[in-house]
Amino acid sequence: MAEQTDLLILGGGTGGYVAAIRAAQKGLDVTIVEKSKLGGTCLHKGCIPTKALLRSAEVFDTIKDAQEFGIENVKDFSVDFKKVQERKQGIINQLHQGVEGLMKKNKIRVLEGEGAILGPSIFSPVSGAVAVTFNDKSKEEEIIVPKNVIIATGSSPKTLPNLPLNEEFILSSDGMLEIETLPKSIAIVGGGVIGVEWASLLNSLGVEVTIIEFLDRLLINESPTISKELKKSLEKRGIKVLLSSKVSKADIKGKEVVVDIEGQDSLTVDKVMVAIGRKSNVNGIGLQNTSVKFDDKGIQVNEFYQTTEDHIYAVGDCIDTLQLAHVAMKEGEIAVSHLLEEDVDTINYTNVPRCVYTNPEIASVGYSKDNVPEGVKAKVGTFSFAGNGKTLVYGGEGGFVEVIRDEETDDLLGVSIIGPHATDLISEASTSIYLDATPIELGEAIHPHPTLSEAIQEAALDTYKKAIHK
């Protein structure tokens, strides 16, 4: 006999497990079907492991610069990459146990296996029943009939036909996380967020890095001035950046890879990393049995994440929105609120904070000066971290804050930051936009001294030409 539940969630990543917790808090009976581990890509293959590696790289950079801080006789230090990886895995394990604990605390049933959505059948007159095939092959397939379904199946790394992944010489971001020894050299195909973060951390750990980007600048979704500053910073560190460059093929020859680049000399490296983005996981989950619309970009949903079958929702990387963990979390919460018929605000994706954890860090929210809507008269305020006391205390060199103001309405339109702890600083700007604060309110609020946040204050005041230290 088929089991009943209020809500079944396909996928226990950030979007799925947050939706599950919110639904359980509201009194629903919730079941998650997860084929791998709770926490999904973010916890096991993305946000957390890469940031753990970046932190090790940052510590190594600090030690290398110890003499600048008056610390002498720091000798014989080196990278033990095995221990770096062990630390990364320890962090993952601790957080994974925390997510498992939250499932138990909220009485959420977790089924380890794969789920396929069924069409109308003897189990249900409408699509939405789910057949669960367990990882434990000794268990028989189970049919669950939920009142509502949330699909949160996430995404997988993309590649190109001329760059077939083998996860030994030509690797995705998944494969990079499993390497046991650092290569001497690597070519990273793609200058987006994933590519530049890996370039930054590998360079810090002593790897010779070349970024090959098809477009004419790095981080195409950020301000051109941010992209330019990042390129300058990476090149200063010794990273080679090839823009407007197309890889035609990569041939494995012995223990090396020869990368052919159209119109340029070939490049011989130990490894190639393909970092051209991620594709939605929409195949193999039974969508063809339903009237739910989907394509290569993901599942089609409305602003409340309902599919064309109104009791089936989809959130996170499997839909065509920003592929960010914090976005998936919020989408999951909104989907639950909507299926409970609660009033809920939808997401303005322009005002979602975006972070890049390179050295220097990058973060932005709202518009940048090159994508302000047509007809809006924007005023740009800037402030350099070179004029910020806390930056100098910590040994920082460059970077800046850009604040965008609508001259007619006085609205705060956006903030972009490149510099120390940008990914933490952006929350002030994000909150200000959420609360509909003006740049003058952001600038006149007292900021403690010395802090990095003073750079935001000064840039906000600069949109009125009122900056104190500029």
Short mmCIF file of C-alpha atoms in Angstrom, two decimals:
data_model
loop_
_atom_site.label_atom_id
_atom_site.label_comp_id
_atom_site.label_asym_id
_atom_site.label_seq_id
_atom_site.Cartn_x
_atom_site.Cartn_y
_atom_site.Cartn_z
CA MET A 1 0.00 0.00 0.00
CA ALA A 2 1.30 3.48 -0.88
CA GLU A 3 2.31 5.77 1.98
CA GLN A 4 0.81 9.23 2.42
CA THR A 5 2.62 12.43 3.37
CA ASP A 6 1.85 16.15 3.32
CA LEU A 7 5.03 17.13 1.48
CA LEU A 8 7.66 15.14 -0.36
CA ILE A 9 10.90 16.87 -1.33
CA LEU A 10 13.13 15.44 -4.05
CA GLY A 11 16.64 16.42 -3.01
CA GLY A 12 18.13 17.23 0.37
CA GLY A 13 20.45 20.07 -0.61
CA THR A 14 20.17 23.60 0.75
CA GLY A 15 16.90 24.35 -1.03
CA GLY A 16 15.38 20.99 -0.11
CA TYR A 17 16.33 20.68 3.53
CA VAL A 18 15.49 24.31 4.35
CA ALA A 19 12.06 23.86 2.76
CA ALA A 20 11.64 20.66 4.78
CA ILE A 21 12.46 22.38 8.07
CA ARG A 22 10.15 25.31 7.36
CA ALA A 23 7.30 22.93 6.43
CA ALA A 24 7.86 20.78 9.53
CA GLN A 25 7.84 23.92 11.70
CA LYS A 26 4.40 24.63 10.24
CA GLY A 27 3.14 21.21 11.29
CA LEU A 28 3.38 19.32 8.00
CA ASP A 29 4.42 15.69 7.72
CA VAL A 30 7.55 15.89 5.55
CA THR A 31 9.61 13.31 3.64
CA ILE A 32 12.92 13.98 1.85
CA VAL A 33 14.30 11.65 -0.81
CA GLU A 34 18.06 12.14 -1.19
CA LYS A 35 20.26 9.89 -3.34
CA SER A 36 23.57 10.98 -1.83
CA LYS A 37 24.05 13.08 1.32
CA LEU A 38 21.98 15.76 2.99
CA GLY A 39 23.42 19.19 2.31
CA GLY A 40 23.81 18.64 -1.43
CA THR A 41 26.31 20.38 -3.68
CA CYS A 42 26.84 23.38 -1.40
CA LEU A 43 27.94 21.31 1.58
CA HIS A 44 29.77 18.49 -0.16
CA LYS A 45 30.92 19.74 -3.57
CA GLY A 46 30.70 23.53 -3.57
CA CYS A 47 30.40 26.38 -1.08
CA ILE A 48 31.79 24.79 2.08
CA PRO A 49 34.69 22.67 0.78
CA THR A 50 35.99 25.38 -1.54
CA LYS A 51 35.85 28.00 1.20
CA ALA A 52 37.72 25.64 3.53
CA LEU A 53 40.46 25.29 0.90
CA LEU A 54 40.49 29.05 0.34
CA ARG A 55 40.97 29.60 4.06
CA SER A 56 44.02 27.32 4.07
CA ALA A 57 45.36 29.28 1.10
CA GLU A 58 44.76 32.54 2.95
CA VAL A 59 46.66 31.30 6.01
CA PHE A 60 49.56 30.24 3.81
CA ASP A 61 49.63 33.69 2.17
CA THR A 62 49.69 35.32 5.62
CA ILE A 63 52.65 33.22 6.70
CA LYS A 64 54.52 34.10 3.51
CA ASP A 65 54.00 37.79 4.34
CA ALA A 66 54.90 37.43 8.03
CA GLN A 67 57.98 39.66 7.80
CA GLU A 68 55.83 42.58 6.71
CA PHE A 69 54.16 42.38 10.14
CA GLY A 70 57.48 42.26 12.00
CA ILE A 71 57.42 38.48 12.54
CA GLU A 72 60.92 37.12 11.93
CA ASN A 73 62.49 33.67 11.58
CA VAL A 74 59.42 32.02 10.06
CA LYS A 75 61.17 29.20 8.24
CA ASP A 76 60.55 25.80 6.69
CA PHE A 77 56.81 26.21 6.27
CA SER A 78 55.12 24.29 3.49
CA VAL A 79 51.74 23.00 2.35
CA ASP A 80 50.71 19.53 3.51
CA PHE A 81 47.85 19.13 1.07
CA LYS A 82 46.70 15.90 2.67
CA LYS A 83 46.08 17.77 5.93
CA VAL A 84 44.41 20.62 4.02
CA GLN A 85 42.00 18.08 2.55
CA GLU A 86 41.48 16.41 5.92
CA ARG A 87 40.56 19.75 7.50
CA LYS A 88 38.12 20.42 4.66
CA GLN A 89 36.48 17.02 5.13
CA GLY A 90 36.27 17.50 8.89
CA ILE A 91 34.31 20.72 8.40
CA ILE A 92 31.98 19.00 5.93
CA ASN A 93 31.41 16.10 8.30
CA GLN A 94 30.58 18.38 11.22
CA LEU A 95 28.07 20.39 9.21
CA HIS A 96 26.57 17.23 7.70
CA GLN A 97 25.96 15.84 11.18
CA GLY A 98 24.30 19.14 12.03
CA VAL A 99 21.88 18.86 9.10
CA GLU A 100 21.09 15.25 10.03
CA GLY A 101 20.39 16.44 13.56
CA LEU A 102 18.00 19.10 12.28
CA MET A 103 16.08 16.42 10.37
CA LYS A 104 15.66 14.37 13.54
CA LYS A 105 14.76 17.43 15.63
CA ASN A 106 12.01 18.39 13.20
CA LYS A 107 10.81 14.78 12.72
CA ILE A 108 11.52 14.81 8.99
CA ARG A 109 11.70 11.40 7.36
CA VAL A 110 14.77 10.99 5.14
CA LEU A 111 14.83 8.23 2.52
CA GLU A 112 18.22 7.38 1.02
CA GLY A 113 17.61 6.67 -2.63
CA GLU A 114 16.28 8.05 -5.90
CA GLY A 115 12.77 9.28 -6.51
CA ALA A 116 10.84 9.32 -9.78
CA ILE A 117 7.59 11.25 -10.15
CA LEU A 118 4.71 9.18 -11.51
CA GLY A 119 1.86 10.29 -13.70
CA PRO A 120 -1.80 9.61 -12.84
CA SER A 121 -2.10 6.02 -11.66
CA ILE A 122 -3.88 3.70 -9.28
CA PHE A 123 -2.02 5.47 -6.49
CA SER A 124 -3.19 9.00 -7.35
CA PRO A 125 -5.62 10.51 -9.88
CA VAL A 126 -3.07 13.28 -10.58
CA SER A 127 0.67 13.35 -11.17
CA GLY A 128 2.87 13.57 -8.13
CA ALA A 129 3.11 10.15 -6.53
CA VAL A 130 6.80 9.27 -6.18
CA ALA A 131 8.44 5.89 -6.64
CA VAL A 132 11.49 5.59 -4.38
CA THR A 133 14.30 3.21 -5.30
CA PHE A 134 16.52 2.78 -2.25
CA ASN A 135 20.31 2.83 -2.23
CA ASP A 136 20.03 -0.25 -0.03
CA LYS A 137 19.11 -2.81 -2.68
CA SER A 138 17.68 -5.15 -0.06
CA LYS A 139 14.76 -2.73 0.35
CA GLU A 140 11.82 -2.91 -2.00
CA GLU A 141 10.68 0.09 -4.02
CA GLU A 142 8.26 2.29 -2.12
CA ILE A 143 5.44 4.44 -3.48
CA ILE A 144 4.70 7.68 -1.62
CA VAL A 145 1.64 9.80 -2.36
CA PRO A 146 2.18 13.40 -1.17
CA LYS A 147 -0.27 16.28 -1.17
CA ASN A 148 2.52 18.49 -2.52
CA VAL A 149 5.94 17.93 -4.08
CA ILE A 150 8.99 20.22 -4.09
CA ILE A 151 11.67 19.32 -6.62
CA ALA A 152 15.12 20.41 -5.43
CA THR A 153 17.42 18.18 -7.44
CA GLY A 154 20.19 20.74 -7.91
CA SER A 155 22.76 20.88 -10.70
CA SER A 156 25.89 19.22 -12.07
CA PRO A 157 29.08 20.59 -13.67
CA LYS A 158 28.93 21.38 -17.37
CA THR A 159 31.61 20.49 -19.86
CA LEU A 160 32.25 20.87 -23.59
CA PRO A 161 32.35 18.15 -26.28
CA ASN A 162 36.02 18.90 -26.93
CA LEU A 163 36.84 18.69 -23.21
CA PRO A 164 35.54 15.29 -22.05
CA LEU A 165 35.92 14.91 -18.29
CA ASN A 166 37.87 11.97 -16.90
CA GLU A 167 38.39 13.53 -13.43
CA GLU A 168 42.09 12.66 -13.55
CA PHE A 169 43.62 14.99 -16.14
CA ILE A 170 40.54 16.92 -17.29
CA LEU A 171 38.50 17.66 -14.19
CA SER A 172 35.28 19.33 -13.09
CA SER A 173 35.00 21.20 -9.81
CA ASP A 174 33.79 17.90 -8.30
CA GLY A 175 36.97 16.14 -9.36
CA MET A 176 39.18 18.99 -8.17
CA LEU A 177 37.87 18.55 -4.64
CA GLU A 178 39.11 14.97 -4.61
CA ILE A 179 42.70 15.49 -5.80
CA GLU A 180 45.29 14.08 -3.41
CA THR A 181 48.31 16.08 -4.55
CA LEU A 182 48.64 19.56 -5.98
CA PRO A 183 49.60 19.78 -9.66
CA LYS A 184 52.53 21.92 -10.69
CA SER A 185 50.46 23.63 -13.36
CA ILE A 186 46.81 23.89 -14.38
CA ALA A 187 44.70 25.52 -17.07
CA ILE A 188 41.27 26.63 -15.88
CA VAL A 189 38.74 26.93 -18.69
CA GLY A 190 36.24 29.55 -17.60
CA GLY A 191 36.64 32.88 -15.82
CA GLY A 192 33.39 32.87 -13.88
CA VAL A 193 32.99 32.52 -10.12
CA ILE A 194 34.11 28.89 -9.90
CA GLY A 195 37.09 29.42 -12.16
CA VAL A 196 38.51 32.50 -10.46
CA GLU A 197 38.02 31.08 -6.96
CA TRP A 198 39.99 27.95 -7.87
CA ALA A 199 42.62 30.05 -9.63
CA SER A 200 43.07 32.16 -6.50
CA LEU A 201 43.42 29.28 -4.06
CA LEU A 202 45.67 27.15 -6.30
CA ASN A 203 47.98 30.10 -6.98
CA SER A 204 48.28 30.75 -3.25
CA LEU A 205 49.27 27.12 -2.72
CA GLY A 206 52.05 27.36 -5.33
CA VAL A 207 50.40 26.06 -8.50
CA GLU A 208 51.15 27.75 -11.84
CA VAL A 209 47.69 28.85 -13.05
CA THR A 210 46.36 29.97 -16.42
CA ILE A 211 42.73 31.11 -16.82
CA ILE A 212 41.26 30.77 -20.32
CA GLU A 213 38.06 32.81 -20.74
CA PHE A 214 35.99 32.93 -23.94
CA LEU A 215 34.49 36.35 -23.15
CA ASP A 216 36.36 39.64 -23.02
CA ARG A 217 36.47 39.91 -19.22
CA LEU A 218 36.30 37.89 -16.03
CA LEU A 219 33.10 37.69 -13.96
CA ILE A 220 30.79 38.92 -16.69
CA ASN A 221 27.95 39.47 -14.20
CA GLU A 222 29.94 41.96 -12.12
CA SER A 223 30.82 45.60 -12.75
CA PRO A 224 33.47 46.06 -15.48
CA THR A 225 35.60 48.03 -13.02
CA ILE A 226 35.44 45.09 -10.59
CA SER A 227 36.41 42.67 -13.40
CA LYS A 228 39.33 44.91 -14.40
CA GLU A 229 40.56 45.22 -10.80
CA LEU A 230 40.34 41.45 -10.27
CA LYS A 231 42.32 40.73 -13.44
CA LYS A 232 45.00 43.20 -12.36
CA SER A 233 45.19 41.62 -8.92
CA LEU A 234 45.37 38.05 -10.23
CA GLU A 235 48.04 38.91 -12.77
CA LYS A 236 50.07 40.70 -10.08
CA ARG A 237 50.05 37.42 -8.16
CA GLY A 238 51.42 35.57 -11.21
CA ILE A 239 48.21 34.11 -12.64
CA LYS A 240 48.08 34.22 -16.44
CA VAL A 241 44.72 35.44 -17.74
CA LEU A 242 43.78 34.83 -21.38
CA LEU A 243 40.60 36.68 -22.37
CA SER A 244 38.64 36.37 -25.64
CA SER A 245 40.24 32.94 -25.97
CA LYS A 246 38.66 29.67 -27.14
CA VAL A 247 39.95 26.19 -26.35
CA SER A 248 39.68 23.98 -29.43
CA LYS A 249 40.79 20.74 -27.77
CA ALA A 250 42.82 19.21 -24.97
CA ASP A 251 44.93 16.10 -25.61
CA ILE A 252 46.26 13.92 -22.81
CA LYS A 253 49.86 12.99 -23.59
CA GLY A 254 51.49 10.84 -20.95
CA LYS A 255 51.14 12.65 -17.64
CA GLU A 256 50.43 16.04 -19.21
CA VAL A 257 47.64 17.76 -21.12
CA VAL A 258 48.25 19.82 -24.25
CA VAL A 259 45.63 22.56 -24.59
CA ASP A 260 45.10 24.03 -28.04
CA ILE A 261 43.81 27.62 -28.06
CA GLU A 262 42.52 29.12 -31.29
CA GLY A 263 44.97 31.67 -32.72
CA GLN A 264 47.49 31.19 -29.90
CA ASP A 265 50.32 28.89 -28.91
CA SER A 266 49.30 25.62 -27.28
CA LEU A 267 49.67 25.26 -23.53
CA THR A 268 51.07 22.19 -21.75
CA VAL A 269 49.92 21.65 -18.16
CA ASP A 270 49.54 18.89 -15.59
CA LYS A 271 45.76 19.32 -15.25
CA VAL A 272 42.85 21.05 -16.93
CA MET A 273 39.85 22.22 -14.94
CA VAL A 274 36.59 22.88 -16.77
CA ALA A 275 34.69 25.66 -14.99
CA ILE A 276 32.05 26.82 -17.47
CA GLY A 277 29.04 26.63 -15.17
CA ARG A 278 26.49 24.07 -14.03
CA LYS A 279 23.46 22.41 -15.63
CA SER A 280 20.12 21.71 -13.96
CA ASN A 281 19.40 18.13 -12.90
CA VAL A 282 16.02 17.59 -14.58
CA ASN A 283 16.44 14.23 -16.29
CA GLY A 284 15.73 10.87 -14.72
CA ILE A 285 13.26 12.16 -12.14
CA GLY A 286 10.05 11.34 -13.98
CA LEU A 287 9.11 14.76 -15.29
CA GLN A 288 8.18 13.19 -18.62
CA ASN A 289 5.31 11.47 -16.78
CA THR A 290 3.78 14.84 -15.90
CA SER A 291 2.71 18.02 -17.66
CA VAL A 292 5.49 19.96 -15.90
CA LYS A 293 7.38 22.05 -18.46
CA PHE A 294 11.17 21.89 -18.49
CA ASP A 295 14.15 22.26 -20.80
CA ASP A 296 17.94 22.38 -20.60
CA LYS A 297 17.75 25.57 -18.53
CA GLY A 298 15.62 23.90 -15.88
CA ILE A 299 12.05 23.48 -14.73
CA GLN A 300 9.64 26.30 -15.55
CA VAL A 301 7.98 27.86 -12.51
CA ASN A 302 6.05 31.00 -11.55
CA GLU A 303 7.15 33.57 -8.98
CA PHE A 304 6.04 31.25 -6.17
CA TYR A 305 7.94 28.27 -7.68
CA GLN A 306 4.83 26.41 -8.80
CA THR A 307 5.22 24.36 -11.95
CA THR A 308 2.46 23.93 -14.51
CA GLU A 309 1.00 21.37 -12.09
CA ASP A 310 0.07 23.58 -9.16
CA HIS A 311 0.79 21.01 -6.42
CA ILE A 312 4.32 20.44 -7.74
CA TYR A 313 6.95 23.09 -6.98
CA ALA A 314 10.64 23.40 -7.92
CA VAL A 315 13.43 25.43 -6.30
CA GLY A 316 17.19 25.92 -6.42
CA ASP A 317 19.58 25.01 -9.21
CA CYS A 318 17.01 22.89 -11.07
CA ILE A 319 15.16 26.08 -12.10
CA ASP A 320 16.44 29.00 -14.17
CA THR A 321 17.34 31.45 -11.40
CA LEU A 322 20.60 32.43 -9.70
CA GLN A 323 22.49 29.26 -8.77
CA LEU A 324 23.34 30.33 -5.23
CA ALA A 325 22.76 28.41 -2.01
CA HIS A 326 21.13 31.35 -0.23
CA VAL A 327 18.78 31.79 -3.18
CA ALA A 328 17.76 28.12 -3.05
CA MET A 329 17.07 28.44 0.68
CA LYS A 330 14.80 31.44 0.22
CA GLU A 331 13.02 29.86 -2.74
CA GLY A 332 12.32 26.80 -0.60
CA GLU A 333 10.83 28.93 2.17
CA ILE A 334 8.63 30.84 -0.29
CA ALA A 335 7.40 27.63 -1.92
CA VAL A 336 6.35 26.25 1.45
CA SER A 337 4.61 29.47 2.45
CA HIS A 338 2.75 29.52 -0.85
CA LEU A 339 1.54 25.93 -0.68
CA LEU A 340 0.26 26.76 2.83
CA GLU A 341 -1.60 29.71 1.26
CA GLU A 342 0.29 32.27 3.34
CA ASP A 343 1.00 35.80 2.13
CA VAL A 344 4.57 35.93 0.91
CA ASP A 345 6.85 38.40 -0.85
CA THR A 346 8.57 37.18 -4.00
CA ILE A 347 12.30 37.53 -4.67
CA ASN A 348 13.75 40.49 -6.52
CA TYR A 349 16.77 38.69 -7.96
CA THR A 350 18.58 41.94 -8.73
CA ASN A 351 18.76 42.61 -4.99
CA VAL A 352 20.20 39.21 -4.05
CA PRO A 353 23.77 39.56 -2.71
CA ARG A 354 26.42 37.85 -4.85
CA CYS A 355 29.82 36.77 -3.51
CA VAL A 356 33.15 35.65 -4.96
CA TYR A 357 35.70 34.31 -2.47
CA THR A 358 38.90 35.10 -4.33
CA ASN A 359 41.78 37.05 -2.82
CA PRO A 360 40.71 39.87 -2.92
CA GLU A 361 37.08 39.04 -2.22
CA ILE A 362 34.26 40.41 -4.35
CA ALA A 363 30.63 41.03 -3.42
CA SER A 364 27.76 42.98 -4.92
CA VAL A 365 24.06 43.60 -4.56
CA GLY A 366 21.62 45.47 -6.76
CA TYR A 367 22.74 47.19 -9.95
CA SER A 368 26.25 48.09 -11.05
CA LYS A 369 26.97 51.24 -13.00
CA ASP A 370 26.87 49.45 -16.37
CA ASN A 371 23.46 47.77 -16.00
CA VAL A 372 21.32 50.48 -14.40
CA PRO A 373 17.89 50.50 -16.17
CA GLU A 374 17.58 52.82 -19.12
CA GLY A 375 16.27 56.23 -18.17
CA VAL A 376 17.61 56.12 -14.62
CA LYS A 377 20.03 58.93 -13.84
CA ALA A 378 22.62 57.24 -11.65
CA LYS A 379 25.32 58.78 -9.52
CA VAL A 380 28.34 56.65 -8.64
CA GLY A 381 30.23 57.08 -5.38
CA THR A 382 33.54 55.33 -4.76
CA PHE A 383 36.05 54.87 -1.99
CA SER A 384 39.38 53.06 -2.09
CA PHE A 385 40.39 50.64 0.65
CA ALA A 386 43.86 52.22 0.40
CA GLY A 387 42.37 55.08 2.41
CA ASN A 388 40.84 52.83 5.06
CA GLY A 389 42.76 52.40 8.31
CA LYS A 390 41.61 48.84 9.09
CA THR A 391 42.66 47.70 5.60
CA LEU A 392 46.19 49.01 6.16
CA VAL A 393 46.35 47.46 9.63
CA TYR A 394 45.58 44.06 8.10
CA GLY A 395 48.09 44.48 5.30
CA GLY A 396 45.64 45.08 2.49
CA GLU A 397 46.73 46.93 -0.61
CA GLY A 398 43.91 47.72 -3.01
CA GLY A 399 40.27 47.37 -3.80
CA PHE A 400 37.35 49.73 -3.56
CA VAL A 401 33.63 50.18 -2.95
CA GLU A 402 31.17 51.49 -5.53
CA VAL A 403 27.76 52.80 -4.46
CA ILE A 404 25.05 53.61 -7.02
CA ARG A 405 22.37 56.24 -6.28
CA ASP A 406 19.30 57.27 -8.27
CA GLU A 407 19.68 61.04 -8.46
CA GLU A 408 15.96 61.63 -8.97
CA THR A 409 14.49 59.31 -6.30
CA ASP A 410 17.53 59.12 -4.00
CA ASP A 411 17.15 55.32 -3.97
CA LEU A 412 20.12 53.10 -3.19
CA LEU A 413 20.45 51.11 -6.43
CA GLY A 414 23.45 48.95 -5.79
CA VAL A 415 26.78 48.36 -4.08
CA SER A 416 29.85 46.56 -5.45
CA ILE A 417 32.93 45.75 -3.38
CA ILE A 418 36.34 44.30 -4.17
CA GLY A 419 38.62 44.09 -1.19
CA PRO A 420 39.13 42.49 2.23
CA HIS A 421 36.10 40.70 3.70
CA ALA A 422 33.83 41.96 0.93
CA THR A 423 31.59 38.93 1.30
CA ASP A 424 30.85 39.86 4.91
CA LEU A 425 30.56 43.59 4.28
CA ILE A 426 27.90 43.19 1.59
CA SER A 427 25.22 42.28 4.16
CA GLU A 428 25.02 45.90 5.31
CA ALA A 429 24.29 47.00 1.75
CA SER A 430 21.83 44.16 1.18
CA THR A 431 19.92 45.02 4.35
CA SER A 432 19.91 48.71 3.42
CA ILE A 433 18.34 47.95 0.04
CA TYR A 434 15.81 45.59 1.65
CA LEU A 435 14.79 48.33 4.10
CA ASP A 436 14.64 50.90 1.29
CA ALA A 437 17.35 53.03 2.88
CA THR A 438 18.88 55.90 0.96
CA PRO A 439 22.64 56.31 0.46
CA ILE A 440 22.60 59.35 2.76
CA GLU A 441 21.09 57.23 5.54
CA LEU A 442 23.76 54.60 4.92
CA GLY A 443 26.42 57.30 4.95
CA GLU A 444 25.21 59.23 8.00
CA ALA A 445 24.72 56.17 10.22
CA ILE A 446 27.65 56.05 12.64
CA HIS A 447 30.15 53.36 11.69
CA PRO A 448 32.74 52.21 14.25
CA HIS A 449 36.35 53.17 13.66
CA PRO A 450 38.58 51.61 12.54
CA THR A 451 36.53 49.15 10.52
CA LEU A 452 36.33 48.05 6.91
CA SER A 453 32.68 49.08 6.86
CA GLU A 454 33.74 52.73 6.87
CA ALA A 455 34.62 52.29 3.19
CA ILE A 456 30.93 51.67 2.42
CA GLN A 457 29.98 54.72 4.47
CA GLU A 458 32.44 56.91 2.57
CA ALA A 459 31.37 55.60 -0.85
CA ALA A 460 27.72 56.24 0.04
CA LEU A 461 28.55 59.82 1.05
CA ASP A 462 30.58 60.21 -2.13
CA THR A 463 27.41 59.87 -4.22
CA TYR A 464 26.60 63.33 -2.79
CA LYS A 465 30.24 64.48 -2.91
CA LYS A 466 30.24 64.47 0.90
CA ALA A 467 32.91 61.84 1.59
CA ILE A 468 35.15 62.92 4.47
CA HIS A 469 38.37 61.07 3.72
CA LYS A 470 38.42 61.38 -0.07
#
